[in-house]
Structures are given as C-alpha cells and as structure tokens.
PDB file of N, CA and C in Angstrom:
ATOM      1  N   MET O   1      26.920  -8.725  -9.366  1.00  0.00           N
ATOM      2  CA  MET O   1      28.429  -8.378  -9.896  1.00  0.00           C
ATOM      3  C   MET O   1      28.504  -6.747  -9.319  1.00  0.00           C
ATOM      4  N   THR O   2      29.290  -6.280  -8.638  1.00  0.00           N
ATOM      5  CA  THR O   2      29.259  -5.211  -8.168  1.00  0.00           C
ATOM      6  C   THR O   2      30.877  -4.210  -8.678  1.00  0.00           C
ATOM      7  N   ALA O   3      30.647  -2.971  -9.407  1.00  0.00           N
ATOM      8  CA  ALA O   3      31.877  -2.427  -9.794  1.00  0.00           C
ATOM      9  C   ALA O   3      32.138  -1.193  -8.805  1.00  0.00           C
ATOM     10  N   LYS O   4      33.220  -0.990  -8.547  1.00  0.00           N
ATOM     11  CA  LYS O   4      33.511   0.016  -7.496  1.00  0.00           C
ATOM     12  C   LYS O   4      34.375   1.159  -8.740  1.00  0.00           C
ATOM     13  N   VAL O   5      33.669   2.220  -8.177  1.00  0.00           N
ATOM     14  CA  VAL O   5      34.160   3.320  -9.284  1.00  0.00           C
ATOM     15  C   VAL O   5      34.162   4.511  -8.199  1.00  0.00           C
ATOM     16  N   THR O   6      34.833   5.431  -8.842  1.00  0.00           N
ATOM     17  CA  THR O   6      35.290   6.847  -8.072  1.00  0.00           C
ATOM     18  C   THR O   6      34.377   7.825  -8.686  1.00  0.00           C
ATOM     19  N   LEU O   7      33.574   8.473  -7.853  1.00  0.00           N
ATOM     20  CA  LEU O   7      32.726   9.450  -8.696  1.00  0.00           C
ATOM     21  C   LEU O   7      32.974  10.973  -7.639  1.00  0.00           C
ATOM     22  N   SER O   8      32.670  11.952  -8.183  1.00  0.00           N
ATOM     23  CA  SER O   8      32.466  13.215  -7.597  1.00  0.00           C
ATOM     24  C   SER O   8      31.283  14.067  -7.526  1.00  0.00           C
ATOM     25  N   PHE O   9      30.684  14.527  -6.415  1.00  0.00           N
ATOM     26  CA  PHE O   9      29.519  15.037  -6.074  1.00  0.00           C
ATOM     27  C   PHE O   9      29.913  16.496  -5.518  1.00  0.00           C
ATOM     28  N   SER O  10      29.072  17.195  -5.982  1.00  0.00           N
ATOM     29  CA  SER O  10      28.918  18.547  -4.876  1.00  0.00           C
ATOM     30  C   SER O  10      28.797  18.063  -3.555  1.00  0.00           C
ATOM     31  N   ASP O  11      29.333  18.807  -2.810  1.00  0.00           N
ATOM     32  CA  ASP O  11      28.958  19.141  -1.103  1.00  0.00           C
ATOM     33  C   ASP O  11      27.690  18.917  -0.863  1.00  0.00           C
ATOM     34  N   GLU O  12      26.742  19.695  -1.369  1.00  0.00           N
ATOM     35  CA  GLU O  12      25.590  19.660  -1.083  1.00  0.00           C
ATOM     36  C   GLU O  12      24.387  18.309  -1.629  1.00  0.00           C
ATOM     37  N   THR O  13      24.636  17.749  -2.829  1.00  0.00           N
ATOM     38  CA  THR O  13      24.903  16.549  -3.695  1.00  0.00           C
ATOM     39  C   THR O  13      24.790  15.664  -2.445  1.00  0.00           C
ATOM     40  N   ILE O  14      25.917  15.466  -2.054  1.00  0.00           N
ATOM     41  CA  ILE O  14      26.442  14.168  -1.060  1.00  0.00           C
ATOM     42  C   ILE O  14      25.718  14.010   0.446  1.00  0.00           C
ATOM     43  N   GLU O  15      25.586  15.645   0.532  1.00  0.00           N
ATOM     44  CA  GLU O  15      24.944  15.402   2.059  1.00  0.00           C
ATOM     45  C   GLU O  15      23.499  15.197   1.818  1.00  0.00           C
ATOM     46  N   GLU O  16      22.861  15.815   0.755  1.00  0.00           N
ATOM     47  CA  GLU O  16      21.457  15.148   0.245  1.00  0.00           C
ATOM     48  C   GLU O  16      21.253  13.598   0.721  1.00  0.00           C
ATOM     49  N   ALA O  17      21.893  13.180  -0.311  1.00  0.00           N
ATOM     50  CA  ALA O  17      21.912  11.757  -0.495  1.00  0.00           C
ATOM     51  C   ALA O  17      22.341  10.745   0.634  1.00  0.00           C
ATOM     52  N   ARG O  18      23.000  11.653   1.531  1.00  0.00           N
ATOM     53  CA  ARG O  18      23.768  10.964   2.623  1.00  0.00           C
ATOM     54  C   ARG O  18      22.299  10.898   3.786  1.00  0.00           C
ATOM     55  N   ARG O  19      21.454  11.937   3.705  1.00  0.00           N
ATOM     56  CA  ARG O  19      20.474  11.891   4.492  1.00  0.00           C
ATOM     57  C   ARG O  19      19.278  11.261   3.934  1.00  0.00           C
ATOM     58  N   PHE O  20      19.126  11.390   2.484  1.00  0.00           N
ATOM     59  CA  PHE O  20      18.112  10.095   2.427  1.00  0.00           C
ATOM     60  C   PHE O  20      18.261   8.875   2.363  1.00  0.00           C
ATOM     61  N   ALA O  21      19.793   8.693   2.171  1.00  0.00           N
ATOM     62  CA  ALA O  21      20.070   7.081   2.547  1.00  0.00           C
ATOM     63  C   ALA O  21      19.930   6.625   3.780  1.00  0.00           C
ATOM     64  N   LYS O  22      20.277   7.523   4.784  1.00  0.00           N
ATOM     65  CA  LYS O  22      19.727   7.410   6.260  1.00  0.00           C
ATOM     66  C   LYS O  22      18.380   6.912   6.688  1.00  0.00           C
ATOM     67  N   ARG O  23      17.565   7.761   5.802  1.00  0.00           N
ATOM     68  CA  ARG O  23      15.994   8.157   6.215  1.00  0.00           C
ATOM     69  C   ARG O  23      15.545   6.554   5.839  1.00  0.00           C
ATOM     70  N   GLU O  24      16.282   5.958   4.680  1.00  0.00           N
ATOM     71  CA  GLU O  24      15.428   5.052   3.936  1.00  0.00           C
ATOM     72  C   GLU O  24      16.094   3.779   4.641  1.00  0.00           C
ATOM     73  N   GLY O  25      17.361   3.688   5.664  1.00  0.00           N
ATOM     74  CA  GLY O  25      18.083   2.511   5.982  1.00  0.00           C
ATOM     75  C   GLY O  25      18.726   1.753   5.004  1.00  0.00           C
ATOM     76  N   LEU O  26      19.413   2.847   4.202  1.00  0.00           N
ATOM     77  CA  LEU O  26      20.214   1.980   3.212  1.00  0.00           C
ATOM     78  C   LEU O  26      21.691   2.839   3.544  1.00  0.00           C
ATOM     79  N   SER O  27      22.557   2.085   3.012  1.00  0.00           N
ATOM     80  CA  SER O  27      24.216   2.537   2.758  1.00  0.00           C
ATOM     81  C   SER O  27      23.749   3.285   1.676  1.00  0.00           C
ATOM     82  N   LEU O  28      25.089   4.475   1.562  1.00  0.00           N
ATOM     83  CA  LEU O  28      25.296   5.389   0.662  1.00  0.00           C
ATOM     84  C   LEU O  28      25.314   4.829  -0.726  1.00  0.00           C
ATOM     85  N   SER O  29      25.986   3.703  -0.822  1.00  0.00           N
ATOM     86  CA  SER O  29      26.233   2.884  -2.068  1.00  0.00           C
ATOM     87  C   SER O  29      24.864   2.518  -2.360  1.00  0.00           C
ATOM     88  N   ALA O  30      24.032   1.720  -1.838  1.00  0.00           N
ATOM     89  CA  ALA O  30      22.726   1.050  -2.000  1.00  0.00           C
ATOM     90  C   ALA O  30      21.940   2.318  -2.675  1.00  0.00           C
ATOM     91  N   TRP O  31      21.821   3.489  -1.692  1.00  0.00           N
ATOM     92  CA  TRP O  31      21.050   4.567  -2.186  1.00  0.00           C
ATOM     93  C   TRP O  31      21.424   5.194  -3.520  1.00  0.00           C
ATOM     94  N   MET O  32      22.654   5.293  -3.969  1.00  0.00           N
ATOM     95  CA  MET O  32      23.182   6.021  -4.983  1.00  0.00           C
ATOM     96  C   MET O  32      22.730   4.871  -6.138  1.00  0.00           C
ATOM     97  N   ASP O  33      22.825   3.681  -6.100  1.00  0.00           N
ATOM     98  CA  ASP O  33      22.454   2.578  -6.875  1.00  0.00           C
ATOM     99  C   ASP O  33      20.966   3.028  -7.233  1.00  0.00           C
ATOM    100  N   GLN O  34      20.273   2.785  -6.175  1.00  0.00           N
ATOM    101  CA  GLN O  34      18.702   2.794  -6.564  1.00  0.00           C
ATOM    102  C   GLN O  34      18.415   3.868  -7.227  1.00  0.00           C
ATOM    103  N   ALA O  35      18.838   5.168  -6.782  1.00  0.00           N
ATOM    104  CA  ALA O  35      18.825   6.397  -7.454  1.00  0.00           C
ATOM    105  C   ALA O  35      19.168   6.222  -9.218  1.00  0.00           C
ATOM    106  N   ALA O  36      20.536   5.857  -9.324  1.00  0.00           N
ATOM    107  CA  ALA O  36      20.935   5.801 -10.638  1.00  0.00           C
ATOM    108  C   ALA O  36      19.851   4.671 -11.688  1.00  0.00           C
ATOM    109  N   ARG O  37      19.535   3.936 -10.697  1.00  0.00           N
ATOM    110  CA  ARG O  37      18.679   2.713 -11.361  1.00  0.00           C
ATOM    111  C   ARG O  37      17.437   3.260 -11.908  1.00  0.00           C
ATOM    112  N   GLU O  38      16.630   3.998 -10.710  1.00  0.00           N
ATOM    113  CA  GLU O  38      15.485   4.689 -11.083  1.00  0.00           C
ATOM    114  C   GLU O  38      15.598   5.884 -12.174  1.00  0.00           C
ATOM    115  N   LYS O  39      16.689   6.577 -12.261  1.00  0.00           N
ATOM    116  CA  LYS O  39      17.011   7.747 -12.775  1.00  0.00           C
ATOM    117  C   LYS O  39      17.049   7.061 -14.534  1.00  0.00           C
ATOM    118  N   ALA O  40      17.679   6.018 -14.922  1.00  0.00           N
ATOM    119  CA  ALA O  40      17.986   5.004 -15.794  1.00  0.00           C
ATOM    120  C   ALA O  40      16.502   4.551 -16.466  1.00  0.00           C
ATOM    121  N   LEU O  41      15.510   4.213 -15.603  1.00  0.00           N
ATOM    122  CA  LEU O  41      14.006   3.664 -15.777  1.00  0.00           C
ATOM    123  C   LEU O  41      13.411   4.836 -16.621  1.00  0.00           C
ATOM    124  N   ARG O  42      13.495   5.858 -15.633  1.00  0.00           N
ATOM    125  CA  ARG O  42      12.484   7.096 -16.121  1.00  0.00           C
ATOM    126  C   ARG O  42      13.038   7.601 -17.505  1.00  0.00           C
ATOM    127  N   GLU O  43      14.375   7.840 -17.824  1.00  0.00           N
ATOM    128  CA  GLU O  43      14.837   7.679 -19.158  1.00  0.00           C
ATOM    129  C   GLU O  43      14.099   6.629 -20.205  1.00  0.00           C
ATOM    130  N   VAL O  44      14.003   5.395 -19.910  1.00  0.00           N
ATOM    131  CA  VAL O  44      13.654   4.579 -20.942  1.00  0.00           C
ATOM    132  C   VAL O  44      12.018   4.811 -21.038  1.00  0.00           C
ATOM    133  N   PHE O  45      11.189   5.029 -19.885  1.00  0.00           N
ATOM    134  CA  PHE O  45      10.005   5.288 -20.053  1.00  0.00           C
ATOM    135  C   PHE O  45       9.791   6.289 -20.919  1.00  0.00           C
ATOM    136  N   THR O  46      10.420   7.554 -20.555  1.00  0.00           N
ATOM    137  CA  THR O  46      10.288   8.850 -21.283  1.00  0.00           C
ATOM    138  C   THR O  46      10.511   8.476 -22.822  1.00  0.00           C
ATOM    139  N   ALA O  47      11.512   8.058 -22.996  1.00  0.00           N
ATOM    140  CA  ALA O  47      11.743   7.689 -24.503  1.00  0.00           C
ATOM    141  C   ALA O  47      10.932   6.862 -25.345  1.00  0.00           C
ATOM    142  N   HIS O  48      10.035   5.844 -24.673  1.00  0.00           N
ATOM    143  CA  HIS O  48       8.924   5.143 -25.002  1.00  0.00           C
ATOM    144  C   HIS O  48       7.976   5.853 -25.233  1.00  0.00           C
ATOM    145  N   ALA O  49       7.615   6.626 -24.066  1.00  0.00           N
ATOM    146  CA  ALA O  49       6.290   7.721 -24.297  1.00  0.00           C
ATOM    147  C   ALA O  49       6.488   8.530 -25.446  1.00  0.00           C
ATOM    148  N   GLU O  50       7.558   8.947 -25.587  1.00  0.00           N
ATOM    149  CA  GLU O  50       8.223  10.219 -27.101  1.00  0.00           C
ATOM    150  C   GLU O  50       7.848   9.418 -28.038  1.00  0.00           C
ATOM    151  N   ALA O  51       8.676   8.113 -28.434  1.00  0.00           N
ATOM    152  CA  ALA O  51       8.348   7.130 -29.575  1.00  0.00           C
ATOM    153  C   ALA O  51       6.588   6.911 -29.635  1.00  0.00           C
ATOM    154  N   VAL O  52       5.920   6.396 -28.564  1.00  0.00           N
ATOM    155  CA  VAL O  52       4.665   6.150 -28.972  1.00  0.00           C
ATOM    156  C   VAL O  52       3.861   7.635 -29.250  1.00  0.00           C
ATOM    157  N   GLY O  53       4.194   8.681 -28.943  1.00  0.00           N
ATOM    158  CA  GLY O  53       3.457   9.868 -29.305  1.00  0.00           C
ATOM    159  C   GLY O  53       3.957  10.298 -30.805  1.00  0.00           C
ATOM    160  N   ARG O  54       5.124  10.061 -31.099  1.00  0.00           N
ATOM    161  CA  ARG O  54       5.674  10.311 -32.691  1.00  0.00           C
ATOM    162  C   ARG O  54       4.679   9.324 -33.682  1.00  0.00           C
ATOM    163  N   ALA O  55       4.527   8.089 -33.049  1.00  0.00           N
ATOM    164  CA  ALA O  55       3.980   7.153 -33.721  1.00  0.00           C
ATOM    165  C   ALA O  55       2.423   7.503 -33.815  1.00  0.00           C
ATOM    166  N   GLY O  56       2.106   8.790 -33.260  1.00  0.00           N
ATOM    167  CA  GLY O  56       0.931   9.269 -33.277  1.00  0.00           C
ATOM    168  C   GLY O  56      -0.397   8.027 -32.441  1.00  0.00           C
ATOM    169  N   LEU O  57       0.027   7.394 -31.911  1.00  0.00           N
ATOM    170  CA  LEU O  57      -0.723   6.337 -30.935  1.00  0.00           C
ATOM    171  C   LEU O  57      -1.248   7.355 -29.520  1.00  0.00           C
ATOM    172  N   ASP O  58      -2.518   6.933 -29.402  1.00  0.00           N
ATOM    173  CA  ASP O  58      -3.208   7.774 -28.215  1.00  0.00           C
ATOM    174  C   ASP O  58      -3.605   6.596 -27.168  1.00  0.00           C
ATOM    175  N   LEU O  59      -2.817   6.018 -26.677  1.00  0.00           N
ATOM    176  CA  LEU O  59      -2.735   4.818 -25.891  1.00  0.00           C
ATOM    177  C   LEU O  59      -3.930   4.802 -24.600  1.00  0.00           C
ATOM    178  N   GLU O  60      -3.903   6.490 -24.278  1.00  0.00           N
ATOM    179  CA  GLU O  60      -4.896   6.826 -22.874  1.00  0.00           C
ATOM    180  C   GLU O  60      -5.940   6.950 -23.557  1.00  0.00           C
ATOM    181  N   SER O  61      -6.145   7.539 -24.503  1.00  0.00           N
ATOM    182  CA  SER O  61      -7.805   7.620 -24.981  1.00  0.00           C
ATOM    183  C   SER O  61      -8.279   6.455 -25.313  1.00  0.00           C
ATOM    184  N   ALA O  62      -7.387   5.270 -25.991  1.00  0.00           N
ATOM    185  CA  ALA O  62      -7.796   3.935 -26.502  1.00  0.00           C
ATOM    186  C   ALA O  62      -8.205   3.178 -24.850  1.00  0.00           C
ATOM    187  N   ALA O  63      -7.518   3.468 -23.736  1.00  0.00           N
ATOM    188  CA  ALA O  63      -7.653   2.598 -22.589  1.00  0.00           C
ATOM    189  C   ALA O  63      -8.992   3.319 -21.883  1.00  0.00           C
ATOM    190  N   LEU O  64      -9.149   4.628 -21.940  1.00  0.00           N
ATOM    191  CA  LEU O  64     -10.550   5.193 -21.279  1.00  0.00           C
ATOM    192  C   LEU O  64     -11.470   4.413 -22.384  1.00  0.00           C
ATOM    193  N   ALA O  65     -11.641   4.451 -23.582  1.00  0.00           N
ATOM    194  CA  ALA O  65     -12.987   3.996 -24.277  1.00  0.00           C
ATOM    195  C   ALA O  65     -12.926   2.807 -24.142  1.00  0.00           C
ATOM    196  N   ASP O  66     -11.997   1.847 -23.825  1.00  0.00           N
ATOM    197  CA  ASP O  66     -12.262   0.272 -23.336  1.00  0.00           C
ATOM    198  C   ASP O  66     -12.828  -0.092 -22.132  1.00  0.00           C
ATOM    199  N   ALA O  67     -12.592   1.058 -21.217  1.00  0.00           N
ATOM    200  CA  ALA O  67     -13.134   1.405 -19.651  1.00  0.00           C
ATOM    201  C   ALA O  67     -14.564   1.512 -20.104  1.00  0.00           C
ATOM    202  N   SER O  68     -14.759   2.557 -20.753  1.00  0.00           N
ATOM    203  CA  SER O  68     -16.185   2.891 -21.050  1.00  0.00           C
ATOM    204  C   SER O  68     -16.901   1.712 -21.692  1.00  0.00           C
ATOM    205  N   GLU O  69     -16.519   1.242 -22.861  1.00  0.00           N
ATOM    206  CA  GLU O  69     -17.207   0.062 -23.308  1.00  0.00           C
ATOM    207  C   GLU O  69     -17.219  -1.100 -22.457  1.00  0.00           C
ATOM    208  N   VAL O  70     -16.653  -1.393 -21.691  1.00  0.00           N
ATOM    209  CA  VAL O  70     -16.816  -2.690 -20.461  1.00  0.00           C
ATOM    210  C   VAL O  70     -17.669  -1.960 -19.681  1.00  0.00           C
ATOM    211  N   GLY O  71     -17.966  -0.770 -19.179  1.00  0.00           N
ATOM    212  CA  GLY O  71     -19.130  -0.242 -18.538  1.00  0.00           C
ATOM    213  C   GLY O  71     -20.664  -0.282 -18.990  1.00  0.00           C
ATOM    214  N   MET O  72     -20.338   0.027 -20.430  1.00  0.00           N
ATOM    215  CA  MET O  72     -21.602  -0.312 -21.471  1.00  0.00           C
ATOM    216  C   MET O  72     -22.323  -1.698 -21.583  1.00  0.00           C
ATOM    217  N   VAL O  73     -21.255  -2.662 -21.347  1.00  0.00           N
ATOM    218  CA  VAL O  73     -21.565  -3.925 -21.713  1.00  0.00           C
ATOM    219  C   VAL O  73     -22.060  -4.364 -20.227  1.00  0.00           C
ATOM    220  N   ALA O  74     -21.501  -4.391 -19.157  1.00  0.00           N
ATOM    221  CA  ALA O  74     -22.167  -4.353 -17.894  1.00  0.00           C
ATOM    222  C   ALA O  74     -23.461  -3.844 -17.406  1.00  0.00           C
ATOM    223  N   ASP O  75     -23.477  -2.637 -17.994  1.00  0.00           N
ATOM    224  CA  ASP O  75     -25.102  -2.050 -17.843  1.00  0.00           C
ATOM    225  C   ASP O  75     -25.836  -3.026 -18.447  1.00  0.00           C
ATOM    226  N   VAL O  76     -25.658  -3.577 -19.940  1.00  0.00           N
ATOM    227  CA  VAL O  76     -26.782  -3.972 -20.762  1.00  0.00           C
ATOM    228  C   VAL O  76     -27.275  -5.510 -20.186  1.00  0.00           C
ATOM    229  N   LEU O  77     -25.649  -6.252 -19.716  1.00  0.00           N
ATOM    230  CA  LEU O  77     -25.950  -7.653 -19.080  1.00  0.00           C
ATOM    231  C   LEU O  77     -26.453  -7.468 -17.715  1.00  0.00           C
ATOM    232  N   PHE O  78     -26.024  -6.581 -16.400  1.00  0.00           N
ATOM    233  CA  PHE O  78     -26.391  -6.769 -15.380  1.00  0.00           C
ATOM    234  C   PHE O  78     -27.507  -5.498 -14.893  1.00  0.00           C
ATOM    235  N   GLY O  79     -27.834  -4.891 -15.844  1.00  0.00           N
ATOM    236  CA  GLY O  79     -29.001  -3.901 -15.961  1.00  0.00           C
ATOM    237  C   GLY O  79     -28.346  -2.517 -14.712  1.00  0.00           C
ATOM    238  N   GLY O  80     -27.236  -2.146 -15.091  1.00  0.00           N
ATOM    239  CA  GLY O  80     -26.531  -1.327 -13.878  1.00  0.00           C
ATOM    240  C   GLY O  80     -26.294  -1.572 -12.554  1.00  0.00           C
ATOM    241  N   ARG O  81     -26.844  -2.777 -12.216  1.00  0.00           N
ATOM    242  CA  ARG O  81     -26.524  -3.366 -10.905  1.00  0.00           C
ATOM    243  C   ARG O  81     -25.176  -3.836 -10.727  1.00  0.00           C
ATOM    244  N   PRO O  82     -24.827  -4.071  -9.462  1.00  0.00           N
ATOM    245  CA  PRO O  82     -23.493  -4.480  -9.185  1.00  0.00           C
ATOM    246  C   PRO O  82     -23.356  -6.051  -9.647  1.00  0.00           C
ATOM    247  N   ARG O  83     -22.158  -6.839 -10.120  1.00  0.00           N
ATOM    248  CA  ARG O  83     -22.412  -8.355 -10.515  1.00  0.00           C
ATOM    249  C   ARG O  83     -22.429  -8.742  -8.862  1.00  0.00           C
ATOM    250  N   ALA O  84     -22.781  -9.746  -9.042  1.00  0.00           N
ATOM    251  CA  ALA O  84     -22.658 -10.720  -7.603  1.00  0.00           C
ATOM    252  C   ALA O  84     -21.144 -11.477  -7.719  1.00  0.00           C
ATOM    253  N   ALA O  85     -20.626 -11.248  -6.634  1.00  0.00           N
ATOM    254  CA  ALA O  85     -19.213 -11.606  -6.653  1.00  0.00           C
ATOM    255  C   ALA O  85     -19.071 -13.347  -6.680  1.00  0.00           C
TER     256      ALA O  85
END
C-alpha cells in the first residue's frame, strides 16, 4: 500500500535527494522511501545497542572470546593445520 503525503524540504535537501535518486536509478519517491526506511532502521538498531549497553552485556567481547575458543579447539584437534575441506 502506498500513501500520498505532502512534505516540505529545503531546496538544498531536495536537490541532493534528486541527484542521489538519479545516480541510483530510482524515482525521487522511491529514493525518499528507502532513505526514510534506512533512517528508521538505524534508530531501532541504535536503541537496541543502547539497551544492550544499559543491561551491561558486552556482546562483542563474548563473540571475540567464542572465536578465540574455536581457534584453540581447532589447534588441539588439527595441530594448527588447516582442516581438509
């Protein structure tokens, strides 16, 4: 479903949007829809990252530790040699 809305933009903003839309082979409407969707997703992901941080979870460190552990197990099992495919 598509909603028609009236929006106002500064001359500079609309010219940049037109230029980017043309460069990407999109209509101005399609480009603006994509830009708005991407901005909304960034807001959601930022809010999630902030919530994870407030909860005291350090997911990056946990992922790095997991990768290190996988490497250590591979070294023990395969003697540091690459596994056969």
